[in-house]
JSON list of N, CA, C and O in Angstrom, two decimals:
[
{"chain": "A", "resi": 1, "resn": "UNK", "atom": "N", "xyz": [77.63, 85.36, 35.14]},
{"chain": "A", "resi": 1, "resn": "UNK", "atom": "CA", "xyz": [78.09, 84.30, 35.86]},
{"chain": "A", "resi": 1, "resn": "UNK", "atom": "C", "xyz": [77.05, 83.35, 36.46]},
{"chain": "A", "resi": 1, "resn": "UNK", "atom": "O", "xyz": [76.10, 84.27, 36.87]},
{"chain": "A", "resi": 2, "resn": "UNK", "atom": "N", "xyz": [77.02, 82.16, 36.57]},
{"chain": "A", "resi": 2, "resn": "UNK", "atom": "CA", "xyz": [76.07, 81.44, 37.04]},
{"chain": "A", "resi": 2, "resn": "UNK", "atom": "C", "xyz": [75.92, 81.58, 38.54]},
{"chain": "A", "resi": 2, "resn": "UNK", "atom": "O", "xyz": [77.08, 81.86, 39.11]},
{"chain": "A", "resi": 3, "resn": "UNK", "atom": "N", "xyz": [74.79, 81.36, 39.20]},
{"chain": "A", "resi": 3, "resn": "UNK", "atom": "CA", "xyz": [74.81, 81.43, 40.61]},
{"chain": "A", "resi": 3, "resn": "UNK", "atom": "C", "xyz": [74.00, 80.45, 41.21]},
{"chain": "A", "resi": 3, "resn": "UNK", "atom": "O", "xyz": [73.62, 79.63, 40.09]},
{"chain": "A", "resi": 4, "resn": "UNK", "atom": "N", "xyz": [74.10, 79.95, 42.37]},
{"chain": "A", "resi": 4, "resn": "UNK", "atom": "CA", "xyz": [73.20, 78.79, 43.04]},
{"chain": "A", "resi": 4, "resn": "UNK", "atom": "C", "xyz": [72.01, 79.43, 43.76]},
{"chain": "A", "resi": 4, "resn": "UNK", "atom": "O", "xyz": [72.00, 80.61, 44.28]},
{"chain": "A", "resi": 5, "resn": "UNK", "atom": "N", "xyz": [71.10, 78.52, 43.77]},
{"chain": "A", "resi": 5, "resn": "UNK", "atom": "CA", "xyz": [70.02, 78.74, 44.58]},
{"chain": "A", "resi": 5, "resn": "UNK", "atom": "C", "xyz": [70.13, 78.64, 46.08]},
{"chain": "A", "resi": 5, "resn": "UNK", "atom": "O", "xyz": [71.16, 77.46, 46.51]},
{"chain": "A", "resi": 6, "resn": "UNK", "atom": "N", "xyz": [69.25, 79.15, 46.95]},
{"chain": "A", "resi": 6, "resn": "UNK", "atom": "CA", "xyz": [69.50, 78.70, 48.46]},
{"chain": "A", "resi": 6, "resn": "UNK", "atom": "C", "xyz": [69.54, 77.21, 48.64]},
{"chain": "A", "resi": 6, "resn": "UNK", "atom": "O", "xyz": [70.23, 76.75, 49.56]},
{"chain": "A", "resi": 7, "resn": "UNK", "atom": "N", "xyz": [68.70, 76.27, 48.23]},
{"chain": "A", "resi": 7, "resn": "UNK", "atom": "CA", "xyz": [68.73, 74.92, 48.39]},
{"chain": "A", "resi": 7, "resn": "UNK", "atom": "C", "xyz": [70.17, 74.29, 47.71]},
{"chain": "A", "resi": 7, "resn": "UNK", "atom": "O", "xyz": [70.60, 73.56, 48.81]},
{"chain": "A", "resi": 8, "resn": "UNK", "atom": "N", "xyz": [70.63, 74.66, 46.95]},
{"chain": "A", "resi": 8, "resn": "UNK", "atom": "CA", "xyz": [71.78, 74.16, 46.58]},
{"chain": "A", "resi": 8, "resn": "UNK", "atom": "C", "xyz": [72.81, 74.56, 47.57]},
{"chain": "A", "resi": 8, "resn": "UNK", "atom": "O", "xyz": [73.76, 73.78, 47.63]},
{"chain": "A", "resi": 9, "resn": "UNK", "atom": "N", "xyz": [72.98, 75.83, 48.22]},
{"chain": "A", "resi": 9, "resn": "UNK", "atom": "CA", "xyz": [73.87, 76.31, 49.05]},
{"chain": "A", "resi": 9, "resn": "UNK", "atom": "C", "xyz": [73.75, 75.74, 50.09]},
{"chain": "A", "resi": 9, "resn": "UNK", "atom": "O", "xyz": [74.80, 75.06, 50.99]},
{"chain": "A", "resi": 10, "resn": "UNK", "atom": "N", "xyz": [72.66, 75.37, 50.58]},
{"chain": "A", "resi": 10, "resn": "UNK", "atom": "CA", "xyz": [72.33, 74.53, 52.06]},
{"chain": "A", "resi": 10, "resn": "UNK", "atom": "C", "xyz": [72.90, 73.01, 51.66]},
{"chain": "A", "resi": 10, "resn": "UNK", "atom": "O", "xyz": [73.49, 72.97, 52.82]},
{"chain": "A", "resi": 11, "resn": "UNK", "atom": "N", "xyz": [72.71, 72.46, 50.47]},
{"chain": "A", "resi": 11, "resn": "UNK", "atom": "CA", "xyz": [73.16, 71.32, 50.70]},
{"chain": "A", "resi": 11, "resn": "UNK", "atom": "C", "xyz": [74.83, 71.01, 50.56]},
{"chain": "A", "resi": 11, "resn": "UNK", "atom": "O", "xyz": [75.32, 70.16, 51.27]},
{"chain": "A", "resi": 12, "resn": "UNK", "atom": "N", "xyz": [75.37, 72.09, 49.86]},
{"chain": "A", "resi": 12, "resn": "UNK", "atom": "CA", "xyz": [76.87, 72.09, 49.98]},
{"chain": "A", "resi": 12, "resn": "UNK", "atom": "C", "xyz": [77.33, 72.23, 51.37]},
{"chain": "A", "resi": 12, "resn": "UNK", "atom": "O", "xyz": [78.23, 71.67, 51.82]},
{"chain": "A", "resi": 13, "resn": "UNK", "atom": "N", "xyz": [76.77, 73.17, 52.11]},
{"chain": "A", "resi": 13, "resn": "UNK", "atom": "CA", "xyz": [76.93, 73.54, 53.46]},
{"chain": "A", "resi": 13, "resn": "UNK", "atom": "C", "xyz": [76.83, 72.35, 54.47]},
{"chain": "A", "resi": 13, "resn": "UNK", "atom": "O", "xyz": [77.65, 71.99, 55.05]},
{"chain": "A", "resi": 14, "resn": "UNK", "atom": "N", "xyz": [75.67, 71.18, 53.98]},
{"chain": "A", "resi": 14, "resn": "UNK", "atom": "CA", "xyz": [75.51, 70.32, 54.82]},
{"chain": "A", "resi": 14, "resn": "UNK", "atom": "C", "xyz": [76.46, 69.32, 54.50]},
{"chain": "A", "resi": 14, "resn": "UNK", "atom": "O", "xyz": [77.20, 68.56, 55.25]},
{"chain": "A", "resi": 15, "resn": "UNK", "atom": "N", "xyz": [77.28, 69.11, 53.27]},
{"chain": "A", "resi": 15, "resn": "UNK", "atom": "CA", "xyz": [78.29, 68.37, 52.91]},
{"chain": "A", "resi": 15, "resn": "UNK", "atom": "C", "xyz": [79.71, 68.62, 53.59]},
{"chain": "A", "resi": 15, "resn": "UNK", "atom": "O", "xyz": [80.35, 67.82, 53.83]},
{"chain": "A", "resi": 16, "resn": "UNK", "atom": "N", "xyz": [79.64, 70.08, 53.40]},
{"chain": "A", "resi": 16, "resn": "UNK", "atom": "CA", "xyz": [80.87, 70.49, 54.31]},
{"chain": "A", "resi": 16, "resn": "UNK", "atom": "C", "xyz": [81.06, 70.29, 55.56]},
{"chain": "A", "resi": 16, "resn": "UNK", "atom": "O", "xyz": [82.27, 69.88, 56.24]},
{"chain": "A", "resi": 17, "resn": "UNK", "atom": "N", "xyz": [79.86, 70.54, 56.30]},
{"chain": "A", "resi": 17, "resn": "UNK", "atom": "CA", "xyz": [79.73, 69.90, 58.11]},
{"chain": "A", "resi": 17, "resn": "UNK", "atom": "C", "xyz": [79.72, 68.57, 58.05]},
{"chain": "A", "resi": 17, "resn": "UNK", "atom": "O", "xyz": [80.57, 68.27, 58.92]},
{"chain": "A", "resi": 18, "resn": "UNK", "atom": "N", "xyz": [79.72, 67.59, 57.01]},
{"chain": "A", "resi": 18, "resn": "UNK", "atom": "CA", "xyz": [79.78, 66.31, 57.12]},
{"chain": "A", "resi": 18, "resn": "UNK", "atom": "C", "xyz": [81.45, 65.99, 56.92]},
{"chain": "A", "resi": 18, "resn": "UNK", "atom": "O", "xyz": [81.88, 64.70, 56.91]},
{"chain": "A", "resi": 19, "resn": "UNK", "atom": "N", "xyz": [82.31, 66.93, 56.41]},
{"chain": "A", "resi": 19, "resn": "UNK", "atom": "CA", "xyz": [83.81, 66.61, 56.65]},
{"chain": "A", "resi": 19, "resn": "UNK", "atom": "C", "xyz": [84.09, 66.72, 54.79]},
{"chain": "A", "resi": 19, "resn": "UNK", "atom": "O", "xyz": [85.38, 66.04, 54.81]},
{"chain": "A", "resi": 20, "resn": "UNK", "atom": "N", "xyz": [83.21, 66.61, 53.99]},
{"chain": "A", "resi": 20, "resn": "UNK", "atom": "CA", "xyz": [83.66, 66.57, 52.60]},
{"chain": "A", "resi": 20, "resn": "UNK", "atom": "C", "xyz": [84.53, 67.88, 52.18]},
{"chain": "A", "resi": 20, "resn": "UNK", "atom": "O", "xyz": [84.24, 68.98, 52.78]},
{"chain": "A", "resi": 21, "resn": "UNK", "atom": "N", "xyz": [85.31, 67.53, 51.08]},
{"chain": "A", "resi": 21, "resn": "UNK", "atom": "CA", "xyz": [86.18, 68.83, 50.67]},
{"chain": "A", "resi": 21, "resn": "UNK", "atom": "C", "xyz": [85.50, 69.46, 49.43]},
{"chain": "A", "resi": 21, "resn": "UNK", "atom": "O", "xyz": [84.32, 68.44, 48.96]},
{"chain": "A", "resi": 22, "resn": "UNK", "atom": "N", "xyz": [85.75, 70.51, 48.98]},
{"chain": "A", "resi": 22, "resn": "UNK", "atom": "CA", "xyz": [84.89, 71.30, 48.10]},
{"chain": "A", "resi": 22, "resn": "UNK", "atom": "C", "xyz": [85.22, 70.38, 46.81]},
{"chain": "A", "resi": 22, "resn": "UNK", "atom": "O", "xyz": [84.09, 70.18, 45.90]},
{"chain": "A", "resi": 23, "resn": "UNK", "atom": "N", "xyz": [86.42, 69.79, 46.32]},
{"chain": "A", "resi": 23, "resn": "UNK", "atom": "CA", "xyz": [86.65, 68.99, 45.39]},
{"chain": "A", "resi": 23, "resn": "UNK", "atom": "C", "xyz": [85.79, 67.54, 45.26]},
{"chain": "A", "resi": 23, "resn": "UNK", "atom": "O", "xyz": [84.86, 67.44, 44.13]},
{"chain": "A", "resi": 24, "resn": "UNK", "atom": "N", "xyz": [85.52, 67.26, 46.49]},
{"chain": "A", "resi": 24, "resn": "UNK", "atom": "CA", "xyz": [84.85, 65.85, 46.57]},
{"chain": "A", "resi": 24, "resn": "UNK", "atom": "C", "xyz": [83.27, 66.04, 46.41]},
{"chain": "A", "resi": 24, "resn": "UNK", "atom": "O", "xyz": [82.32, 65.70, 45.86]},
{"chain": "A", "resi": 25, "resn": "UNK", "atom": "N", "xyz": [82.96, 67.40, 46.96]},
{"chain": "A", "resi": 25, "resn": "UNK", "atom": "CA", "xyz": [81.68, 67.83, 46.77]},
{"chain": "A", "resi": 25, "resn": "UNK", "atom": "C", "xyz": [81.27, 68.14, 45.30]},
{"chain": "A", "resi": 25, "resn": "UNK", "atom": "O", "xyz": [80.03, 67.55, 44.76]},
{"chain": "A", "resi": 26, "resn": "UNK", "atom": "N", "xyz": [81.94, 68.87, 44.67]},
{"chain": "A", "resi": 26, "resn": "UNK", "atom": "CA", "xyz": [81.73, 68.98, 43.21]},
{"chain": "A", "resi": 26, "resn": "UNK", "atom": "C", "xyz": [81.76, 67.76, 42.36]},
{"chain": "A", "resi": 26, "resn": "UNK", "atom": "O", "xyz": [80.69, 67.63, 41.21]},
{"chain": "A", "resi": 27, "resn": "UNK", "atom": "N", "xyz": [82.91, 66.90, 42.64]},
{"chain": "A", "resi": 27, "resn": "UNK", "atom": "CA", "xyz": [82.61, 65.78, 42.08]},
{"chain": "A", "resi": 27, "resn": "UNK", "atom": "C", "xyz": [81.59, 64.76, 42.33]},
{"chain": "A", "resi": 27, "resn": "UNK", "atom": "O", "xyz": [80.99, 64.25, 41.14]},
{"chain": "A", "resi": 28, "resn": "UNK", "atom": "N", "xyz": [81.17, 64.68, 43.26]},
{"chain": "A", "resi": 28, "resn": "UNK", "atom": "CA", "xyz": [80.03, 63.82, 43.65]},
{"chain": "A", "resi": 28, "resn": "UNK", "atom": "C", "xyz": [78.67, 64.36, 42.98]},
{"chain": "A", "resi": 28, "resn": "UNK", "atom": "O", "xyz": [77.99, 63.50, 42.24]},
{"chain": "A", "resi": 29, "resn": "UNK", "atom": "N", "xyz": [78.49, 65.73, 42.91]},
{"chain": "A", "resi": 29, "resn": "UNK", "atom": "CA", "xyz": [77.24, 66.31, 42.24]},
{"chain": "A", "resi": 29, "resn": "UNK", "atom": "C", "xyz": [77.57, 66.34, 40.94]},
{"chain": "A", "resi": 29, "resn": "UNK", "atom": "O", "xyz": [76.45, 66.08, 40.04]},
{"chain": "A", "resi": 30, "resn": "UNK", "atom": "N", "xyz": [78.62, 66.29, 40.38]},
{"chain": "A", "resi": 30, "resn": "UNK", "atom": "CA", "xyz": [79.13, 66.11, 38.92]},
{"chain": "A", "resi": 30, "resn": "UNK", "atom": "C", "xyz": [78.56, 64.93, 38.40]},
{"chain": "A", "resi": 30, "resn": "UNK", "atom": "O", "xyz": [78.06, 64.76, 37.28]},
{"chain": "A", "resi": 31, "resn": "UNK", "atom": "N", "xyz": [78.91, 63.88, 39.05]},
{"chain": "A", "resi": 31, "resn": "UNK", "atom": "CA", "xyz": [78.60, 62.61, 38.70]},
{"chain": "A", "resi": 31, "resn": "UNK", "atom": "C", "xyz": [77.08, 62.21, 38.93]},
{"chain": "A", "resi": 31, "resn": "UNK", "atom": "O", "xyz": [76.61, 61.57, 38.18]},
{"chain": "A", "resi": 32, "resn": "UNK", "atom": "N", "xyz": [76.65, 62.39, 40.08]},
{"chain": "A", "resi": 32, "resn": "UNK", "atom": "CA", "xyz": [75.27, 62.21, 40.07]},
{"chain": "A", "resi": 32, "resn": "UNK", "atom": "C", "xyz": [74.33, 62.87, 39.06]},
{"chain": "A", "resi": 32, "resn": "UNK", "atom": "O", "xyz": [72.98, 62.34, 39.02]},
{"chain": "A", "resi": 33, "resn": "UNK", "atom": "N", "xyz": [74.82, 64.09, 38.74]},
{"chain": "A", "resi": 33, "resn": "UNK", "atom": "CA", "xyz": [73.54, 65.01, 37.73]},
{"chain": "A", "resi": 33, "resn": "UNK", "atom": "C", "xyz": [74.09, 65.05, 36.50]},
{"chain": "A", "resi": 33, "resn": "UNK", "atom": "O", "xyz": [73.56, 65.89, 35.70]},
{"chain": "A", "resi": 34, "resn": "UNK", "atom": "N", "xyz": [75.32, 64.43, 36.31]},
{"chain": "A", "resi": 34, "resn": "UNK", "atom": "CA", "xyz": [75.84, 64.60, 34.68]},
{"chain": "A", "resi": 34, "resn": "UNK", "atom": "C", "xyz": [75.97, 65.96, 34.47]},
{"chain": "A", "resi": 34, "resn": "UNK", "atom": "O", "xyz": [75.58, 66.44, 33.49]},
{"chain": "A", "resi": 35, "resn": "UNK", "atom": "N", "xyz": [76.77, 66.71, 35.33]},
{"chain": "A", "resi": 35, "resn": "UNK", "atom": "CA", "xyz": [77.06, 68.11, 35.33]},
{"chain": "A", "resi": 35, "resn": "UNK", "atom": "C", "xyz": [78.16, 68.26, 34.09]},
{"chain": "A", "resi": 35, "resn": "UNK", "atom": "O", "xyz": [78.95, 67.69, 33.99]},
{"chain": "A", "resi": 36, "resn": "UNK", "atom": "N", "xyz": [78.07, 69.66, 33.45]},
{"chain": "A", "resi": 36, "resn": "UNK", "atom": "CA", "xyz": [79.05, 70.01, 32.60]},
{"chain": "A", "resi": 36, "resn": "UNK", "atom": "C", "xyz": [80.33, 70.41, 33.40]},
{"chain": "A", "resi": 36, "resn": "UNK", "atom": "O", "xyz": [80.06, 70.66, 34.66]},
{"chain": "A", "resi": 37, "resn": "UNK", "atom": "N", "xyz": [81.65, 70.69, 33.01]},
{"chain": "A", "resi": 37, "resn": "UNK", "atom": "CA", "xyz": [82.76, 71.11, 33.56]},
{"chain": "A", "resi": 37, "resn": "UNK", "atom": "C", "xyz": [82.40, 72.29, 34.44]},
{"chain": "A", "resi": 37, "resn": "UNK", "atom": "O", "xyz": [83.07, 72.56, 35.46]},
{"chain": "A", "resi": 38, "resn": "UNK", "atom": "N", "xyz": [81.87, 73.40, 33.43]},
{"chain": "A", "resi": 38, "resn": "UNK", "atom": "CA", "xyz": [81.87, 74.51, 34.07]},
{"chain": "A", "resi": 38, "resn": "UNK", "atom": "C", "xyz": [80.89, 74.65, 35.40]},
{"chain": "A", "resi": 38, "resn": "UNK", "atom": "O", "xyz": [80.81, 75.46, 36.40]},
{"chain": "A", "resi": 39, "resn": "UNK", "atom": "N", "xyz": [79.65, 73.77, 35.30]},
{"chain": "A", "resi": 39, "resn": "UNK", "atom": "CA", "xyz": [78.77, 73.53, 36.46]},
{"chain": "A", "resi": 39, "resn": "UNK", "atom": "C", "xyz": [79.81, 73.21, 37.95]},
{"chain": "A", "resi": 39, "resn": "UNK", "atom": "O", "xyz": [79.43, 73.55, 38.96]},
{"chain": "A", "resi": 40, "resn": "UNK", "atom": "N", "xyz": [80.19, 72.01, 37.38]},
{"chain": "A", "resi": 40, "resn": "UNK", "atom": "CA", "xyz": [81.35, 71.37, 38.36]},
{"chain": "A", "resi": 40, "resn": "UNK", "atom": "C", "xyz": [82.29, 72.33, 39.26]},
{"chain": "A", "resi": 40, "resn": "UNK", "atom": "O", "xyz": [82.38, 72.45, 40.54]},
{"chain": "A", "resi": 41, "resn": "UNK", "atom": "N", "xyz": [82.81, 73.32, 38.41]},
{"chain": "A", "resi": 41, "resn": "UNK", "atom": "CA", "xyz": [83.88, 74.30, 38.72]},
{"chain": "A", "resi": 41, "resn": "UNK", "atom": "C", "xyz": [83.06, 75.38, 39.67]},
{"chain": "A", "resi": 41, "resn": "UNK", "atom": "O", "xyz": [83.64, 75.61, 40.63]},
{"chain": "A", "resi": 42, "resn": "UNK", "atom": "N", "xyz": [82.07, 75.63, 39.38]},
{"chain": "A", "resi": 42, "resn": "UNK", "atom": "CA", "xyz": [81.02, 76.40, 40.07]},
{"chain": "A", "resi": 42, "resn": "UNK", "atom": "C", "xyz": [80.85, 76.09, 41.37]},
{"chain": "A", "resi": 42, "resn": "UNK", "atom": "O", "xyz": [80.94, 76.45, 42.43]},
{"chain": "A", "resi": 43, "resn": "UNK", "atom": "N", "xyz": [80.29, 74.85, 41.46]},
{"chain": "A", "resi": 43, "resn": "UNK", "atom": "CA", "xyz": [80.32, 73.99, 42.80]},
{"chain": "A", "resi": 43, "resn": "UNK", "atom": "C", "xyz": [81.43, 74.11, 43.82]},
{"chain": "A", "resi": 43, "resn": "UNK", "atom": "O", "xyz": [81.21, 74.45, 44.90]},
{"chain": "A", "resi": 44, "resn": "UNK", "atom": "N", "xyz": [82.54, 73.77, 43.19]},
{"chain": "A", "resi": 44, "resn": "UNK", "atom": "CA", "xyz": [83.71, 73.53, 43.80]},
{"chain": "A", "resi": 44, "resn": "UNK", "atom": "C", "xyz": [84.17, 75.07, 44.32]},
{"chain": "A", "resi": 44, "resn": "UNK", "atom": "O", "xyz": [84.56, 75.06, 45.37]},
{"chain": "A", "resi": 45, "resn": "UNK", "atom": "N", "xyz": [83.78, 76.13, 43.61]},
{"chain": "A", "resi": 45, "resn": "UNK", "atom": "CA", "xyz": [84.30, 77.50, 43.90]},
{"chain": "A", "resi": 45, "resn": "UNK", "atom": "C", "xyz": [83.50, 77.85, 45.00]},
{"chain": "A", "resi": 45, "resn": "UNK", "atom": "O", "xyz": [84.08, 78.27, 46.07]},
{"chain": "A", "resi": 46, "resn": "UNK", "atom": "N", "xyz": [82.41, 77.76, 45.18]},
{"chain": "A", "resi": 46, "resn": "UNK", "atom": "CA", "xyz": [81.28, 77.82, 46.11]},
{"chain": "A", "resi": 46, "resn": "UNK", "atom": "C", "xyz": [81.59, 77.38, 47.44]},
{"chain": "A", "resi": 46, "resn": "UNK", "atom": "O", "xyz": [81.56, 77.62, 48.38]},
{"chain": "A", "resi": 47, "resn": "UNK", "atom": "N", "xyz": [81.76, 75.96, 47.30]},
{"chain": "A", "resi": 47, "resn": "UNK", "atom": "CA", "xyz": [82.04, 75.34, 48.37]},
{"chain": "A", "resi": 47, "resn": "UNK", "atom": "C", "xyz": [83.22, 75.77, 49.10]},
{"chain": "A", "resi": 47, "resn": "UNK", "atom": "O", "xyz": [83.30, 75.71, 50.41]},
{"chain": "A", "resi": 48, "resn": "UNK", "atom": "N", "xyz": [84.44, 76.11, 48.21]},
{"chain": "A", "resi": 48, "resn": "UNK", "atom": "CA", "xyz": [85.69, 76.79, 48.77]},
{"chain": "A", "resi": 48, "resn": "UNK", "atom": "C", "xyz": [85.36, 77.61, 49.39]},
{"chain": "A", "resi": 48, "resn": "UNK", "atom": "O", "xyz": [85.75, 78.14, 50.55]},
{"chain": "A", "resi": 49, "resn": "UNK", "atom": "N", "xyz": [84.66, 78.74, 48.91]},
{"chain": "A", "resi": 49, "resn": "UNK", "atom": "CA", "xyz": [84.26, 80.03, 49.42]},
{"chain": "A", "resi": 49, "resn": "UNK", "atom": "C", "xyz": [83.32, 79.78, 50.61]},
{"chain": "A", "resi": 49, "resn": "UNK", "atom": "O", "xyz": [83.82, 80.39, 51.65]},
{"chain": "A", "resi": 50, "resn": "UNK", "atom": "N", "xyz": [82.60, 78.96, 50.77]},
{"chain": "A", "resi": 50, "resn": "UNK", "atom": "CA", "xyz": [81.67, 78.85, 51.97]},
{"chain": "A", "resi": 50, "resn": "UNK", "atom": "C", "xyz": [82.61, 78.19, 53.05]},
{"chain": "A", "resi": 50, "resn": "UNK", "atom": "O", "xyz": [82.50, 78.45, 54.36]},
{"chain": "A", "resi": 51, "resn": "UNK", "atom": "N", "xyz": [83.44, 77.10, 52.71]},
{"chain": "A", "resi": 51, "resn": "UNK", "atom": "CA", "xyz": [84.50, 76.68, 53.83]},
{"chain": "A", "resi": 51, "resn": "UNK", "atom": "C", "xyz": [85.57, 77.72, 54.35]},
{"chain": "A", "resi": 51, "resn": "UNK", "atom": "O", "xyz": [85.60, 77.53, 55.52]},
{"chain": "A", "resi": 52, "resn": "UNK", "atom": "N", "xyz": [85.94, 78.88, 53.61]},
{"chain": "A", "resi": 52, "resn": "UNK", "atom": "CA", "xyz": [86.45, 79.65, 54.25]},
{"chain": "A", "resi": 52, "resn": "UNK", "atom": "C", "xyz": [85.80, 80.87, 55.03]},
{"chain": "A", "resi": 52, "resn": "UNK", "atom": "O", "xyz": [86.20, 81.91, 55.28]},
{"chain": "A", "resi": 53, "resn": "UNK", "atom": "N", "xyz": [84.34, 80.42, 54.84]},
{"chain": "A", "resi": 53, "resn": "UNK", "atom": "CA", "xyz": [83.58, 81.60, 55.94]},
{"chain": "A", "resi": 53, "resn": "UNK", "atom": "C", "xyz": [82.69, 82.43, 55.12]},
{"chain": "A", "resi": 53, "resn": "UNK", "atom": "O", "xyz": [82.32, 83.55, 55.79]},
{"chain": "A", "resi": 54, "resn": "UNK", "atom": "N", "xyz": [82.42, 82.44, 53.63]},
{"chain": "A", "resi": 54, "resn": "UNK", "atom": "CA", "xyz": [82.20, 83.26, 52.92]},
{"chain": "A", "resi": 54, "resn": "UNK", "atom": "C", "xyz": [80.72, 83.52, 53.05]},
{"chain": "A", "resi": 54, "resn": "UNK", "atom": "O", "xyz": [80.06, 82.29, 53.74]},
{"chain": "A", "resi": 55, "resn": "UNK", "atom": "N", "xyz": [79.86, 84.73, 53.02]},
{"chain": "A", "resi": 55, "resn": "UNK", "atom": "CA", "xyz": [78.62, 84.74, 53.28]},
{"chain": "A", "resi": 55, "resn": "UNK", "atom": "C", "xyz": [78.05, 84.17, 52.02]},
{"chain": "A", "resi": 55, "resn": "UNK", "atom": "O", "xyz": [78.01, 84.71, 50.95]},
{"chain": "A", "resi": 56, "resn": "UNK", "atom": "N", "xyz": [76.98, 83.20, 52.53]},
{"chain": "A", "resi": 56, "resn": "UNK", "atom": "CA", "xyz": [76.39, 82.38, 51.30]},
{"chain": "A", "resi": 56, "resn": "UNK", "atom": "C", "xyz": [75.37, 83.43, 50.54]},
{"chain": "A", "resi": 56, "resn": "UNK", "atom": "O", "xyz": [75.15, 82.92, 49.27]},
{"chain": "A", "resi": 57, "resn": "UNK", "atom": "N", "xyz": [74.88, 84.72, 50.97]},
{"chain": "A", "resi": 57, "resn": "UNK", "atom": "CA", "xyz": [74.16, 85.58, 50.36]},
{"chain": "A", "resi": 57, "resn": "UNK", "atom": "C", "xyz": [74.68, 85.67, 48.99]},
{"chain": "A", "resi": 57, "resn": "UNK", "atom": "O", "xyz": [74.00, 85.93, 47.94]},
{"chain": "A", "resi": 58, "resn": "UNK", "atom": "N", "xyz": [75.89, 86.09, 49.09]},
{"chain": "A", "resi": 58, "resn": "UNK", "atom": "CA", "xyz": [76.58, 86.61, 47.53]},
{"chain": "A", "resi": 58, "resn": "UNK", "atom": "C", "xyz": [76.67, 85.53, 46.47]},
{"chain": "A", "resi": 58, "resn": "UNK", "atom": "O", "xyz": [77.04, 85.59, 45.54]},
{"chain": "A", "resi": 59, "resn": "UNK", "atom": "N", "xyz": [76.67, 84.16, 46.89]},
{"chain": "A", "resi": 59, "resn": "UNK", "atom": "CA", "xyz": [76.61, 83.30, 46.04]},
{"chain": "A", "resi": 59, "resn": "UNK", "atom": "C", "xyz": [74.90, 82.80, 45.57]},
{"chain": "A", "resi": 59, "resn": "UNK", "atom": "O", "xyz": [74.73, 81.94, 44.38]},
{"chain": "A", "resi": 60, "resn": "UNK", "atom": "N", "xyz": [74.02, 83.33, 46.08]},
{"chain": "A", "resi": 60, "resn": "UNK", "atom": "CA", "xyz": [72.71, 83.26, 45.52]},
{"chain": "A", "resi": 60, "resn": "UNK", "atom": "C", "xyz": [72.33, 83.84, 44.20]},
{"chain": "A", "resi": 60, "resn": "UNK", "atom": "O", "xyz": [72.93, 84.88, 43.73]},
{"chain": "A", "resi": 61, "resn": "UNK", "atom": "N", "xyz": [71.34, 83.12, 43.34]},
{"chain": "A", "resi": 61, "resn": "UNK", "atom": "CA", "xyz": [70.81, 83.71, 41.86]},
{"chain": "A", "resi": 61, "resn": "UNK", "atom": "C", "xyz": [70.33, 84.90, 42.24]},
{"chain": "A", "resi": 61, "resn": "UNK", "atom": "O", "xyz": [69.80, 85.70, 43.11]}
]
């Protein structure tokens, strides 16, 4: 399973703090970085877990 690095998690947390939804975050980064669907799904899942209060450490590479 793919994992995210600390910088990516930090950016996701900043977007969540700014009020973006996990889907909006994933779509934004998918468009900006021309990501594949599985990469977009990874970001969406990570953002949803972080929004629910998950420990970011378990998402790291």
